[in-house]
Tab-separated table of C-alpha atoms and ligand atoms in Angstrom:
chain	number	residue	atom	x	y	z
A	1	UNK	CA	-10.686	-19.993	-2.436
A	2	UNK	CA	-8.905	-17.745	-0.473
A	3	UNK	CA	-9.890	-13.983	-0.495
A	4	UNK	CA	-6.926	-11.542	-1.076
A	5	UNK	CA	-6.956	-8.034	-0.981
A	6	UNK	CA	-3.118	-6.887	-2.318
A	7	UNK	CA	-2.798	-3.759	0.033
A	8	UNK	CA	-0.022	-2.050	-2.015
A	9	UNK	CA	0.467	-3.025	-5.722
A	10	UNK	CA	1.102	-0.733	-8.841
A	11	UNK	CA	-0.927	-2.008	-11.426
A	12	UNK	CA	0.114	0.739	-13.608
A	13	UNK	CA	3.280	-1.556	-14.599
A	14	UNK	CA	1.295	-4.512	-15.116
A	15	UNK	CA	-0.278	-5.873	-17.827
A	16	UNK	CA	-3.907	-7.114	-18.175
A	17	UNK	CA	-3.207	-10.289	-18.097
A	18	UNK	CA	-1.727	-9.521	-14.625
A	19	UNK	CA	-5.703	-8.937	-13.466
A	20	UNK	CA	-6.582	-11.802	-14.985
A	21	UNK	CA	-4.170	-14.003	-13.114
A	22	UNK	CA	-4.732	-11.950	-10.094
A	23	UNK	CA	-8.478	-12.593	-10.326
A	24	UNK	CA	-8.113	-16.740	-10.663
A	25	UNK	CA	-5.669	-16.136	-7.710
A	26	UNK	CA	-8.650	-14.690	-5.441
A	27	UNK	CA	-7.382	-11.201	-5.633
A	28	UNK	CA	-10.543	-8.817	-5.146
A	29	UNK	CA	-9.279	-5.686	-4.260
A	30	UNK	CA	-6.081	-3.751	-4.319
A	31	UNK	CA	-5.096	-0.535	-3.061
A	32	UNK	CA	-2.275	1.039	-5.830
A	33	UNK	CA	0.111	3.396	-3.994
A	34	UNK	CA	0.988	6.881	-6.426
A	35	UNK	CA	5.042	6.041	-6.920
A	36	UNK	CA	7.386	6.784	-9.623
A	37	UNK	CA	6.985	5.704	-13.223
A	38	UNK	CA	11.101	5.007	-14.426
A	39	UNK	CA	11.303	7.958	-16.387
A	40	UNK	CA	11.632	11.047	-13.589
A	41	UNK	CA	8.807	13.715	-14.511
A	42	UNK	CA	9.847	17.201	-14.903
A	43	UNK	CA	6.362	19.106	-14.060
A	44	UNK	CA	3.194	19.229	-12.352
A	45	UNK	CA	1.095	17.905	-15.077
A	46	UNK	CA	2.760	14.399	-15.858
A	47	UNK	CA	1.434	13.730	-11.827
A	48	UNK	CA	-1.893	14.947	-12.041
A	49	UNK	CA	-2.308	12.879	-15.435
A	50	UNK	CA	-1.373	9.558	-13.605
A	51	UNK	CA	-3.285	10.695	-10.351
A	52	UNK	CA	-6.441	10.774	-13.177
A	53	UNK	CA	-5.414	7.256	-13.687
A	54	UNK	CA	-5.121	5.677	-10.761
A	55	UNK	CA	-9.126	6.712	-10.019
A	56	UNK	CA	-10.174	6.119	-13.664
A	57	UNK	CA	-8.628	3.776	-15.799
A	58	UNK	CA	-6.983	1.701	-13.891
A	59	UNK	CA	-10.204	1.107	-11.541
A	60	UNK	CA	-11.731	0.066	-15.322
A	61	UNK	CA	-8.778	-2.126	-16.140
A	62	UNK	CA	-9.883	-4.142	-12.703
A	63	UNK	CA	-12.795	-4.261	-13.108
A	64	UNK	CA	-13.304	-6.212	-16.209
A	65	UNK	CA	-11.923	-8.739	-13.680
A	66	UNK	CA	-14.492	-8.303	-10.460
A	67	UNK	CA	-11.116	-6.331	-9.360
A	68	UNK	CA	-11.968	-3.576	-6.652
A	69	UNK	CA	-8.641	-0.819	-7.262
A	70	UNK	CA	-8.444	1.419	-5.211
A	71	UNK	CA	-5.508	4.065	-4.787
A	72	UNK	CA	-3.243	5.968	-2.460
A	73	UNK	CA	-1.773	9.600	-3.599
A	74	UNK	CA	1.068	11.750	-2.755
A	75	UNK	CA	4.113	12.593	-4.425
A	76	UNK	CA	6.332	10.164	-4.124
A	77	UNK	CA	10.143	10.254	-1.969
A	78	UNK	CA	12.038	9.737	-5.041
A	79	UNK	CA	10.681	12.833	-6.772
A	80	UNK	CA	10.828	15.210	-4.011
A	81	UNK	CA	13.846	15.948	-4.471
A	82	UNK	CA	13.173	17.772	-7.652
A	83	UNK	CA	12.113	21.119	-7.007
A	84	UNK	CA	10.142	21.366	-10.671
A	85	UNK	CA	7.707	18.642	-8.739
A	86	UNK	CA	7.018	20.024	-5.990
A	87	UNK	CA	3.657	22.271	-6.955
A	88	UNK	CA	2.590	18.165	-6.697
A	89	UNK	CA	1.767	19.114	-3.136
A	90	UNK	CA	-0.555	21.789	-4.440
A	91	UNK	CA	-3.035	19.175	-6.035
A	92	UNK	CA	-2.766	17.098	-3.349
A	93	UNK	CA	-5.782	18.107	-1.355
A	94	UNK	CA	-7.942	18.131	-4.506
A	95	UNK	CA	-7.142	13.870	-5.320
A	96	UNK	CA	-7.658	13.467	-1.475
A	97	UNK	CA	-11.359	14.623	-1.606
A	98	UNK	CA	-12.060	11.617	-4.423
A	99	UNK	CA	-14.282	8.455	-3.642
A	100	UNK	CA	-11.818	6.322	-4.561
A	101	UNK	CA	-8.695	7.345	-2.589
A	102	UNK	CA	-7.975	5.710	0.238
A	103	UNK	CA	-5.056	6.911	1.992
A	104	UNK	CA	-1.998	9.409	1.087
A	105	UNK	CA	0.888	7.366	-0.280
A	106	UNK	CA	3.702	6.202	-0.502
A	107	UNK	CA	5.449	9.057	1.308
A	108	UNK	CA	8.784	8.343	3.331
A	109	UNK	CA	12.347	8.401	2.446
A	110	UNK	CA	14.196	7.394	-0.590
A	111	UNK	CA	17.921	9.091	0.183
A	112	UNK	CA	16.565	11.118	3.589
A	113	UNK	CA	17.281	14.234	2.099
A	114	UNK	CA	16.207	17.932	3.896
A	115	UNK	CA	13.633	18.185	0.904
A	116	UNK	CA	12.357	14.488	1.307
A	117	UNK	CA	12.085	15.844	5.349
A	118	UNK	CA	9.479	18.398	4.111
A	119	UNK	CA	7.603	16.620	1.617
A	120	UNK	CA	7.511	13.747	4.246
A	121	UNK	CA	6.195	16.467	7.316
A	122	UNK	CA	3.981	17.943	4.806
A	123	UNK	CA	2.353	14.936	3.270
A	124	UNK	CA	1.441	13.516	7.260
A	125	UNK	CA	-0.604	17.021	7.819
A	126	UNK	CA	-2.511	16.172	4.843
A	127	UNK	CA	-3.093	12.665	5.988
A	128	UNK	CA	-4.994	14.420	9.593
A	129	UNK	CA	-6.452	17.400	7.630
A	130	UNK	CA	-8.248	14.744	5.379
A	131	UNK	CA	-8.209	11.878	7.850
A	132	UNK	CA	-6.495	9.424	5.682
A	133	UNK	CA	-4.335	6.452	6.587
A	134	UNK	CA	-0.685	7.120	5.567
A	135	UNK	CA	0.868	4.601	3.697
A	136	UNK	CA	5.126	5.368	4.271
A	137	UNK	CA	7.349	3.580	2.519
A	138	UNK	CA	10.769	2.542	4.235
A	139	UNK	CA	14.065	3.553	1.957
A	140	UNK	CA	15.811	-0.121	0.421
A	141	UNK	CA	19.418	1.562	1.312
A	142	UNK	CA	20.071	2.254	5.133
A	143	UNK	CA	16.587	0.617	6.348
A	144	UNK	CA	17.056	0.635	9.814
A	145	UNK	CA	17.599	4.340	10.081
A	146	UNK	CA	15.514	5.460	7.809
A	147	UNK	CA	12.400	3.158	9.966
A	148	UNK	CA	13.607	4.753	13.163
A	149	UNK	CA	13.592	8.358	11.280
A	150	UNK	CA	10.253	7.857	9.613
A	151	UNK	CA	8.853	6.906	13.024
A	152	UNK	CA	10.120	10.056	14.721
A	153	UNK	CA	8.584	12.238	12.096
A	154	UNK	CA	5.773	9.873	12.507
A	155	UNK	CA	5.189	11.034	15.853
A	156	UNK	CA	5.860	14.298	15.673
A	157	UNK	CA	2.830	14.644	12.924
A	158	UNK	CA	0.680	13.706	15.603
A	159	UNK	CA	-1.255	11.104	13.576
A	160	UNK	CA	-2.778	8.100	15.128
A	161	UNK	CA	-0.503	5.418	14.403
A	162	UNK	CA	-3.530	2.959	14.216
A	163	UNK	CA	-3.919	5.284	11.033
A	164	UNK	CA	-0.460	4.134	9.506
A	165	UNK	CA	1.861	1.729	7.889
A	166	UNK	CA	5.321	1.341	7.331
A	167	UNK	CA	5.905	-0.589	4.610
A	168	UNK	CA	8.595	-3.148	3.283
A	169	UNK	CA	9.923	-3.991	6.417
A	170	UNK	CA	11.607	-6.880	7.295
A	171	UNK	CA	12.809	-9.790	9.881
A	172	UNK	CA	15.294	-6.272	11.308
A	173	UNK	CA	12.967	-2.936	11.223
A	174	UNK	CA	9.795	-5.338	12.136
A	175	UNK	CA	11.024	-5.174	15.802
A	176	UNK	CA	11.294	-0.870	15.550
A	177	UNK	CA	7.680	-0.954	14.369
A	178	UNK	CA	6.037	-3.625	16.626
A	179	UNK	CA	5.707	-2.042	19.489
A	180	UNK	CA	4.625	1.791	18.021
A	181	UNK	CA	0.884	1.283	17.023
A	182	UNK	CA	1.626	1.456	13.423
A	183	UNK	CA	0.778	-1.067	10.827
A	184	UNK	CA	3.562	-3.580	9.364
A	185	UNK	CA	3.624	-3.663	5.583
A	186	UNK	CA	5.940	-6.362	4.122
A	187	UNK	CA	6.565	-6.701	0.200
A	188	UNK	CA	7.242	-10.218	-0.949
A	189	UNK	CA	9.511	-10.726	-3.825
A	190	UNK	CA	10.648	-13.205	-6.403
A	191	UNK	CA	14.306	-13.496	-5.752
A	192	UNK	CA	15.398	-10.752	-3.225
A	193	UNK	CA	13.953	-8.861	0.115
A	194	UNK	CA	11.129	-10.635	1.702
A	195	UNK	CA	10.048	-14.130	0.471
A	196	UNK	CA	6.664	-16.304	1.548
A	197	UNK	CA	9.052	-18.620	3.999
A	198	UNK	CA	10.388	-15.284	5.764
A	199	UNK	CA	7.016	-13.525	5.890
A	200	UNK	CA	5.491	-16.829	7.739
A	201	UNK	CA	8.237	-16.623	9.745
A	202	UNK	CA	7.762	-13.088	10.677
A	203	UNK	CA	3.956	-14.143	11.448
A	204	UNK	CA	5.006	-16.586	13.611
A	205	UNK	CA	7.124	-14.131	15.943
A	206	UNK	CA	5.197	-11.155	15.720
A	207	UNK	CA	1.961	-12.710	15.313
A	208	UNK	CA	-0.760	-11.544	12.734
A	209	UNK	CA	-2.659	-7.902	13.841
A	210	UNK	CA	-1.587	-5.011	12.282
A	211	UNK	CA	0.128	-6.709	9.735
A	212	UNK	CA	0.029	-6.873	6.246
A	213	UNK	CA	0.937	-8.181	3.270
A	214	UNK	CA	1.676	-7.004	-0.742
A	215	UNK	CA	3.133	-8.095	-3.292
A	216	UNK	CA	4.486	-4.307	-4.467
A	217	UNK	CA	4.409	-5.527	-8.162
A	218	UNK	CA	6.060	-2.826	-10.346
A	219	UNK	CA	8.176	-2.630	-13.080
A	220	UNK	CA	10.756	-4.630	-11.889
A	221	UNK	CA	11.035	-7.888	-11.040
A	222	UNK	CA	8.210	-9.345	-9.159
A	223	UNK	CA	5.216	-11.558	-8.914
A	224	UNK	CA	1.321	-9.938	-8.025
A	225	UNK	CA	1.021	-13.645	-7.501
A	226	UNK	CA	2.955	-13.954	-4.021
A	227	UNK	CA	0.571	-12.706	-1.647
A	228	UNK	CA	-1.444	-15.897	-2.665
A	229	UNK	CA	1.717	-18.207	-2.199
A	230	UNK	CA	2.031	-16.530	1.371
A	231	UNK	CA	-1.639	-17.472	1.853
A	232	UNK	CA	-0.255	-20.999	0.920
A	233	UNK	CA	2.989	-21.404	2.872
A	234	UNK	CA	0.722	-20.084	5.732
A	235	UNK	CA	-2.055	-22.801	5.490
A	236	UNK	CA	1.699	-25.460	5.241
A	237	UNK	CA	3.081	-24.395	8.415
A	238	UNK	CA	-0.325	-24.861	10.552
A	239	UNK	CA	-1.873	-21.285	10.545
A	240	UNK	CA	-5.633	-21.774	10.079
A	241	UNK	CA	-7.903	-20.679	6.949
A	242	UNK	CA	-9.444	-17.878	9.676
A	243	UNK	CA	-5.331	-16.431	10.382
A	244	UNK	CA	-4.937	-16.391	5.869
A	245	UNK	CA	-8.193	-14.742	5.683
A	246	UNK	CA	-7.579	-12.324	8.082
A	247	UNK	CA	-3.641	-11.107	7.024
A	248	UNK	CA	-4.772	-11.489	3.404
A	249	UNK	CA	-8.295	-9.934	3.525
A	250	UNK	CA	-9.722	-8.646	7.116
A	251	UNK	CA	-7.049	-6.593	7.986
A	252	UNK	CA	-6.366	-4.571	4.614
A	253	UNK	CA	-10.222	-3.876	4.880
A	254	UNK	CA	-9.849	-2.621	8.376
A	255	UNK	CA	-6.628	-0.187	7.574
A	256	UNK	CA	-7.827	1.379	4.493
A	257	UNK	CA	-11.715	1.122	5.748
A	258	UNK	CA	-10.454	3.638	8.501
A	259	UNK	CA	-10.670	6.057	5.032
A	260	UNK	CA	-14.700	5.650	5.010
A	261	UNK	CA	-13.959	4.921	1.049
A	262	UNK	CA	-13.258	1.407	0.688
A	263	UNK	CA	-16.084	-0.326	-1.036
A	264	UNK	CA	-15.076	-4.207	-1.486
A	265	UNK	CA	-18.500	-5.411	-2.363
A	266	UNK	CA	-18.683	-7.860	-5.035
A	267	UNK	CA	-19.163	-6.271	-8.533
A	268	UNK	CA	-23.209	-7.988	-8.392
A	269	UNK	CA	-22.796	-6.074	-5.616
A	270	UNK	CA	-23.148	-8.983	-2.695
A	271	UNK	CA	-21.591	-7.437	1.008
A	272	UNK	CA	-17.722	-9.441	1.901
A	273	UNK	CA	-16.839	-6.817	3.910
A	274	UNK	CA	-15.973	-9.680	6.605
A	275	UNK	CA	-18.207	-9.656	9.420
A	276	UNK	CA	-16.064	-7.045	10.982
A	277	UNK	CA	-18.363	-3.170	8.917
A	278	UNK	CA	-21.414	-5.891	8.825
A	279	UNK	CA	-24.176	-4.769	6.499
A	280	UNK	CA	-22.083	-2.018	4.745
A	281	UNK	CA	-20.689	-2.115	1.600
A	282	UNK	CA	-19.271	0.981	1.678
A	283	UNK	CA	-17.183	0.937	4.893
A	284	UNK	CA	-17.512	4.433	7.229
A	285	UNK	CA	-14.141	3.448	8.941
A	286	UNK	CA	-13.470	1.624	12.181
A	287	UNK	CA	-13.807	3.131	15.124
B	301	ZN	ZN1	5.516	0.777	-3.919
């Protein structure tokens, strides 16, 4: 069965029964980006409450399933723009120092707002203080400027782009991220944005390093099922089982390995790291 490791997913929304399908599907490991929860929070506390979830419980929720969760943190676009939020940034550097956080995320622009500018600025330094990846998430309205913005602030952080992705992208912003040295995220969805016949398209163009694939499950509509269908529309349009393994599994390992946190040994604890951090377990982050 295919290996998949869901590089951006918020299992927070989902039920248990999610894992469990996830699991059959040959999900091992995810990586679940801090966000928003619906409801906007009004203090510091209702973040640092989820942050202790996304390394406790919901690392226990997946692993009832041989599930490997781990997390990205950072205070999310959305809520930057509330000033009651922002002593988020505070706490920051405390969740960064944890085993199992992997990157800062998602960070980026919602509305590209002057506060969203600073959150965004000051959420990058973080990333190079702690030597993270960055995980930034492009805005749904106005994609193609907010990609070019992101990039420019991007670049201006003075973070290895090899050290970030730009996620939910599509067949338009690919081509402003392609030729930076920055990961391409794409988020496939049920009925809108990025489907599995796109994203193989997209593959086929742009070909398959840096690139990677979630399925952004949340609490709307969507599927933590797709990333397996792209594995399948893949395999139907005469990619190889090598080219599935390594969108759906080698490179997620490589990005967030770059943290020196990811552990995706088996829960018996058998190495399928991929050949690439051979003989450890626990990678120490390419070169
Ligand atoms: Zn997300």
């Amino acid at each position: 069965m295919t290996r998949i490791f869901d590089p951006h997913i918020h299992m927070t929304s989902r039920t248990t029964d999610d894992y469990e399908r996830m699991a059959a599907a040959g999900v091992r490991a995810l990586v679940e980006p801090a966000f928003w929860l619906g409801q906007p929070r009004t203090g510091v506390g209702s973040f640092t409450d989820y942050f202790d979830g996304l390394v406790g419980w919901e690392p226990f929720r997946a692993s009832q399933f041989g599930i490997r969760h781990h997390c990205a943190i950072a205070l999310n676009p959305k809520e930057a723009n509330d000033p009651r939020c922002r002593g988020v940034l505070d706490v920051l550097p405390r969740y960064l120092e944890k085993d199992g956080v992997v990157a800062v995320g998602e960070v980026g622009y919602d509305s590209m707002t002057p506060e969203e500018d600073q959150v965004f600025a000051a959420q990058l330094a973080l990333a190079v203080e702690h030597a993270l990846p960055a995980l930034v998430h492009t805005p749904h309205r106005d994609k193609a400027r907010g990609t070019e913005r992101s990039l420019d602030v991007i670049r201006a952080s003075g973070i290895d782009p090899g050290l970030v992705v730009l996620d939910h992208l599509n067949e338009v912003t690919v081509k402003q991220v392609a030729g930076t040295g920055c990961w391409m995220g794409f988020s496939i969805y049920p009925d809108t944005k990025m489907s599995a016949p796109r994203m193989v398209a997209v593959l086929r163009e742009f070909g398959i390093d840096r690139m990677l694939v979630n399925s952004a499950a949340d609490w709307g509509r969507s599927d933590p099922l797709l990333t397996a269908r792209v594995g399948e529309e893949m395999l139907a349009a005469g990619f190889s089982d090598d080219d599935v393994d390594k969108v759906l599994w080698r490179n997620p390992v490589e990005f967030y390995g770059r943290s020196g946190r990811l552990d995706v040994s088996t829960m018996d604890g058998t190495d399928r790291s991929g050949g690439t951090f051979e003989g450890n377990s626990i990678l120490r982050g390419g070169a």
